[in-house]
């Protein structure tokens, strides 16, 4: 990571912030993007002081698609170059509300998928032309199989996983590495205090695991690792049985 | 990978002493700007902030409502390389400050005996270190605070601005509002090492004499007392003095990187020890060994700052040594003039009744400005006491003596002091209360401690 220039989108999310710390500690220069301008400035100050690396920030609203090329340009200008992008944002939303209110469902889809697709499309073209770089997208285990408790969010994450997979296939020949991250339960505001949580990992643990996976150029990584096995089991349950389960 | 289950459902919580255990609803803001929403969500229920829960008793507990965890609010916001002035959020820990700034030649102006405290906790108890007689407490180096009041309003306060809120908040135990930011000074150091000087004292008289003799030469001083020694040896102790080492003071192989320490392994207490294990006999054996381990009268050495300031931090959750019942720490301070006489009486009482302690720490304190701050010019002694039958009666006897001599008990360590005793010990309480009643008329901010001490009427 030393000397690498990274655009990190969703820097005010718990996982995004932990990742930014981890990368800066390893010597990366960062440009942070997040919609909360007040907060992202504080996150940037914090990291700049702690790790003494070059750091800048801009506001980023996933749903304002037309602003995305500008953001990418600003990152490149500030960093002087661009080695990679990490996207860590999303909205879990409320499944029950999404069932009754299409606007809510739409928000979930656009924040988790369309918005990410937009910024990644611009960045992928940039990196492809450059001929090297990396793309890390934070998806979720929720995208591996539709479940009644969160399938709107899950469908957006599932779409994101497929998009990243296609991108990986396309960019392989140009030397751009694309990694899909599928975290299990992480101790953030998405999960804090929610019933039914188990094996909850801290954002710091997740960030460290993502860094390790980046170094070894993993394609798809479950974090913590045991979620690979949990999801394997969940995926192989036959549909006639799965549809009867309360998940 | 170690995993935890967080939950804002009702959760049992305790302080470091693991007594009392109280159920509370948890909230955990991820950013300061979400505080307002969180306070709204708490409705009319009382709220108390909680840092790392290193206060020993019930200061960061709230049985009647919400406990707000500040651990995620840890952004460092500004640092001035010339003056060493740092501005950060209240959830930043002493450990983070050390890790970030020691390698750049800066050290906290005041640090308690553990680095697992937050800045918010350090302000709320106006903590003191081994240099209090010289450098004052945490508030002495504090330039300003940002606070969220019960009204939801955010205020800045300092010695010049909203000064009554400032003085009510330092040492104010989280009861005036939630501290979101603090600005305070670090002081510069040349190395990460301390030139330490340990001296044995045969008894209390000699300990006092040595304090007087050596304190002028040293920034830091503290003594470990064997409370179970009696008769002629009453108050036998090891005094530990120290100064920050200069580059030429430290071993040659460290000199190229004088501000860097090698990481050390941590130890863990894997389970609760049986409660009866720390009894008068085992403790007196421990104390005799500890005292006897130092063969010569004096030892001078150069040690890293971790070993000098935070010897207990090497053992994670050492509080489990006291068993499931938990423990309290009884720490009191007495005015200088009466310190010797009063300490004699109190130590005699300890050694006669066998209410000893593993760790009895004696320190000299200077005077203090905060209205509810603990320090006063004099000597302070801290005793760890496992909770057993008869302890409360014994501590009430000590309370009486402390009040008789014009001293006070440290509320950061306390879990049982009565409302009446508290009022006798803290004469500025009425002044403090007048600010509390103004900024928090409906007692939005309230803890098990404030409920016990009858702060809310
Ligand atoms: C091993 C050990 C050694 C110690 N040594 C010393 C010592 O040498 N000197 C000394 O003075 N103390 C000492 N202490 C006590 C300790 O420094 C204090 O109890 C300190 O307040 C703990 O900080 P915390 O972050 O854990 O706070 P907590 O225990 O979580 O909270 C303490 C108080 O601070 C309030 N608070 C915390 N954060 C905020 C905030 N953001 N806004 C408003 N209020 C807040 C809480 O409401 C509570 O009243 C020691 C404790 C231990 C366990
Ligand atoms: N937490 C988990 O258990 C878990 C599990 C699996 C996957 N994930 C995924 O990991 C990533 C990070 O999760 P987290 O838990 O750390 O997140 P979080 O703390 O809950 O934060 C979500 C972030 O997304 C941002 N965001 C939401 N909608 C946005 C929009 N329209 N435009 C711009 N930013 C928007 C939010 O910005 P604001 O700060 O402005 O609100 C926030 O920073 C997400 O992709 C999430 O889906 C999380």
Coordinates of C-alpha atoms and ligand atoms in Angstrom, one line a residue, chain B residues 14-17 35 47-61 67-70 73 89-93 110-130 137-138 146-148 169 171-181 309-310 312-313 318-319 327 329 331 359 361 363 365 374-375 384 410-413 445-447 449, ligand 1:
Chain B
X14 CA -20.5 -2.6 35.6
X15 CA -17.4 -0.5 36.2
X16 CA -13.9 -1.8 36.4
X17 CA -14.5 -3.1 39.9
X35 CA -26.0 12.8 19.2
X47 CA -28.8 9.4 29.9
X48 CA -25.1 9.0 31.0
X49 CA -22.0 8.9 28.8
X50 CA -19.6 6.0 29.2
X51 CA -16.0 6.0 27.9
X52 CA -13.9 2.8 28.6
X53 CA -15.7 2.1 31.9
X54 CA -12.4 2.3 33.9
X55 CA -14.1 4.2 36.7
X56 CA -14.3 1.5 39.4
X57 CA -17.9 1.8 40.6
X58 CA -21.1 3.2 39.3
X59 CA -20.2 6.5 37.6
X60 CA -20.7 5.3 34.0
X61 CA -23.8 3.2 34.7
X67 CA -25.9 4.6 28.7
X68 CA -24.2 6.2 25.7
X69 CA -21.0 4.6 24.6
X70 CA -18.5 7.1 23.2
X73 CA -16.2 9.1 18.7
X89 CA -13.3 13.9 20.2
X90 CA -14.0 12.7 23.7
X91 CA -13.8 9.0 22.9
X92 CA -10.1 9.2 22.0
X93 CA -8.1 7.1 24.4
X110 CA -1.3 14.3 32.9
X111 CA -2.0 10.6 32.7
X112 CA -3.7 8.2 35.2
X113 CA -2.3 4.8 36.1
X114 CA -3.9 3.2 33.1
X115 CA -3.9 4.2 29.4
X116 CA -7.3 2.6 28.9
X117 CA -9.2 5.8 29.6
X118 CA -10.9 8.2 27.2
X119 CA -10.4 11.9 27.1
X120 CA -14.1 12.3 28.2
X121 CA -13.5 10.2 31.3
X122 CA -10.3 12.0 32.1
X123 CA -12.2 15.3 32.0
X124 CA -15.3 14.1 33.8
X125 CA -13.1 13.0 36.8
X126 CA -10.5 15.6 36.3
X127 CA -7.9 12.8 36.7
X128 CA -4.5 13.2 38.3
X129 CA -1.2 11.5 37.6
X130 CA 2.1 10.9 39.5
X137 CA -4.7 17.6 37.1
X138 CA -6.0 17.1 33.6
X146 CA -17.4 21.3 23.6
X147 CA -20.4 20.0 25.3
X148 CA -24.0 18.9 24.3
X169 CA -17.9 19.9 33.8
X171 CA -14.8 16.6 37.6
X172 CA -18.5 16.8 36.9
X173 CA -18.9 13.1 36.3
X174 CA -20.8 13.5 33.0
X175 CA -23.7 15.2 34.8
X176 CA -23.6 18.5 33.0
X177 CA -23.8 17.1 29.5
X178 CA -22.0 15.0 27.0
X179 CA -18.5 16.2 26.2
X180 CA -17.9 15.9 22.5
X181 CA -14.5 17.6 22.0
X309 CA 3.2 4.6 34.2
X310 CA 1.1 1.6 33.3
X312 CA -1.1 -3.0 35.4
X313 CA -2.0 -2.6 31.8
X318 CA -6.7 -8.0 36.0
X319 CA -10.0 -7.1 37.7
X327 CA -13.9 -5.0 44.4
X329 CA -11.0 0.9 45.6
X331 CA -8.9 6.2 47.7
X359 CA -2.0 -2.4 45.9
X361 CA -0.7 3.5 46.4
X363 CA 0.8 9.9 46.3
X365 CA -1.3 15.9 45.5
X374 CA -10.9 15.2 43.9
X375 CA -7.4 16.5 44.6
X384 CA -8.1 -2.2 46.6
X410 CA -12.4 9.8 45.2
X411 CA -15.7 9.2 43.4
X412 CA -14.0 7.6 40.4
X413 CA -13.1 4.7 42.6
X445 CA -28.0 13.4 32.7
X446 CA -28.0 11.0 35.5
X447 CA -26.0 7.9 36.6
X449 CA -23.6 7.3 41.1
Ligands
LIG1 C1 -6.0 0.7 36.8 C2 -6.6 2.0 37.0 C3 -5.7 3.1 37.4 C4 -6.3 4.3 37.6 N1 -5.4 5.3 37.9 C5 -5.9 6.6 38.1 C6 -5.0 7.6 38.5 O1 -3.8 7.5 38.7 N2 -5.5 8.9 38.7 C7 -6.9 9.1 38.5 O2 -7.3 10.3 38.6 N3 -7.7 8.1 38.1 C8 -7.3 6.9 38.0 N4 -8.1 5.9 37.6 C9 -9.6 6.2 37.4 C10 -9.8 6.6 35.9 O3 -8.8 7.4 35.4 C11 -11.1 7.4 35.8 O4 -12.2 6.6 36.4 C12 -11.5 7.8 34.4 O5 -12.7 8.6 34.5 C13 -11.8 6.6 33.5 O6 -12.1 7.0 32.2 P1 -13.1 6.2 31.2 O7 -12.9 6.7 29.9 O8 -12.9 4.7 31.5 O9 -14.4 6.7 31.8 P2 -15.7 5.9 32.4 O10 -15.4 5.0 33.5 O11 -16.4 5.2 31.2 O12 -16.6 7.1 32.8 C14 -16.2 7.9 33.9 C15 -17.0 9.1 34.1 O13 -16.8 9.9 33.0 C16 -18.0 10.3 32.4 N5 -17.7 10.4 30.9 C17 -17.0 9.6 30.1 N6 -17.0 10.1 28.8 C18 -17.8 11.2 28.9 C19 -18.1 12.2 27.9 N7 -17.8 12.1 26.6 N8 -18.9 13.2 28.3 C20 -19.3 13.4 29.5 N9 -19.0 12.5 30.5 C21 -18.2 11.5 30.2 C22 -18.9 9.2 32.7 O14 -20.3 9.6 32.6 C23 -18.5 8.8 34.1 O15 -19.1 9.7 35.0 C24 -7.7 4.6 37.4 C25 -8.5 3.5 37.0 C26 -8.0 2.3 36.9 C27 -8.9 1.1 36.5

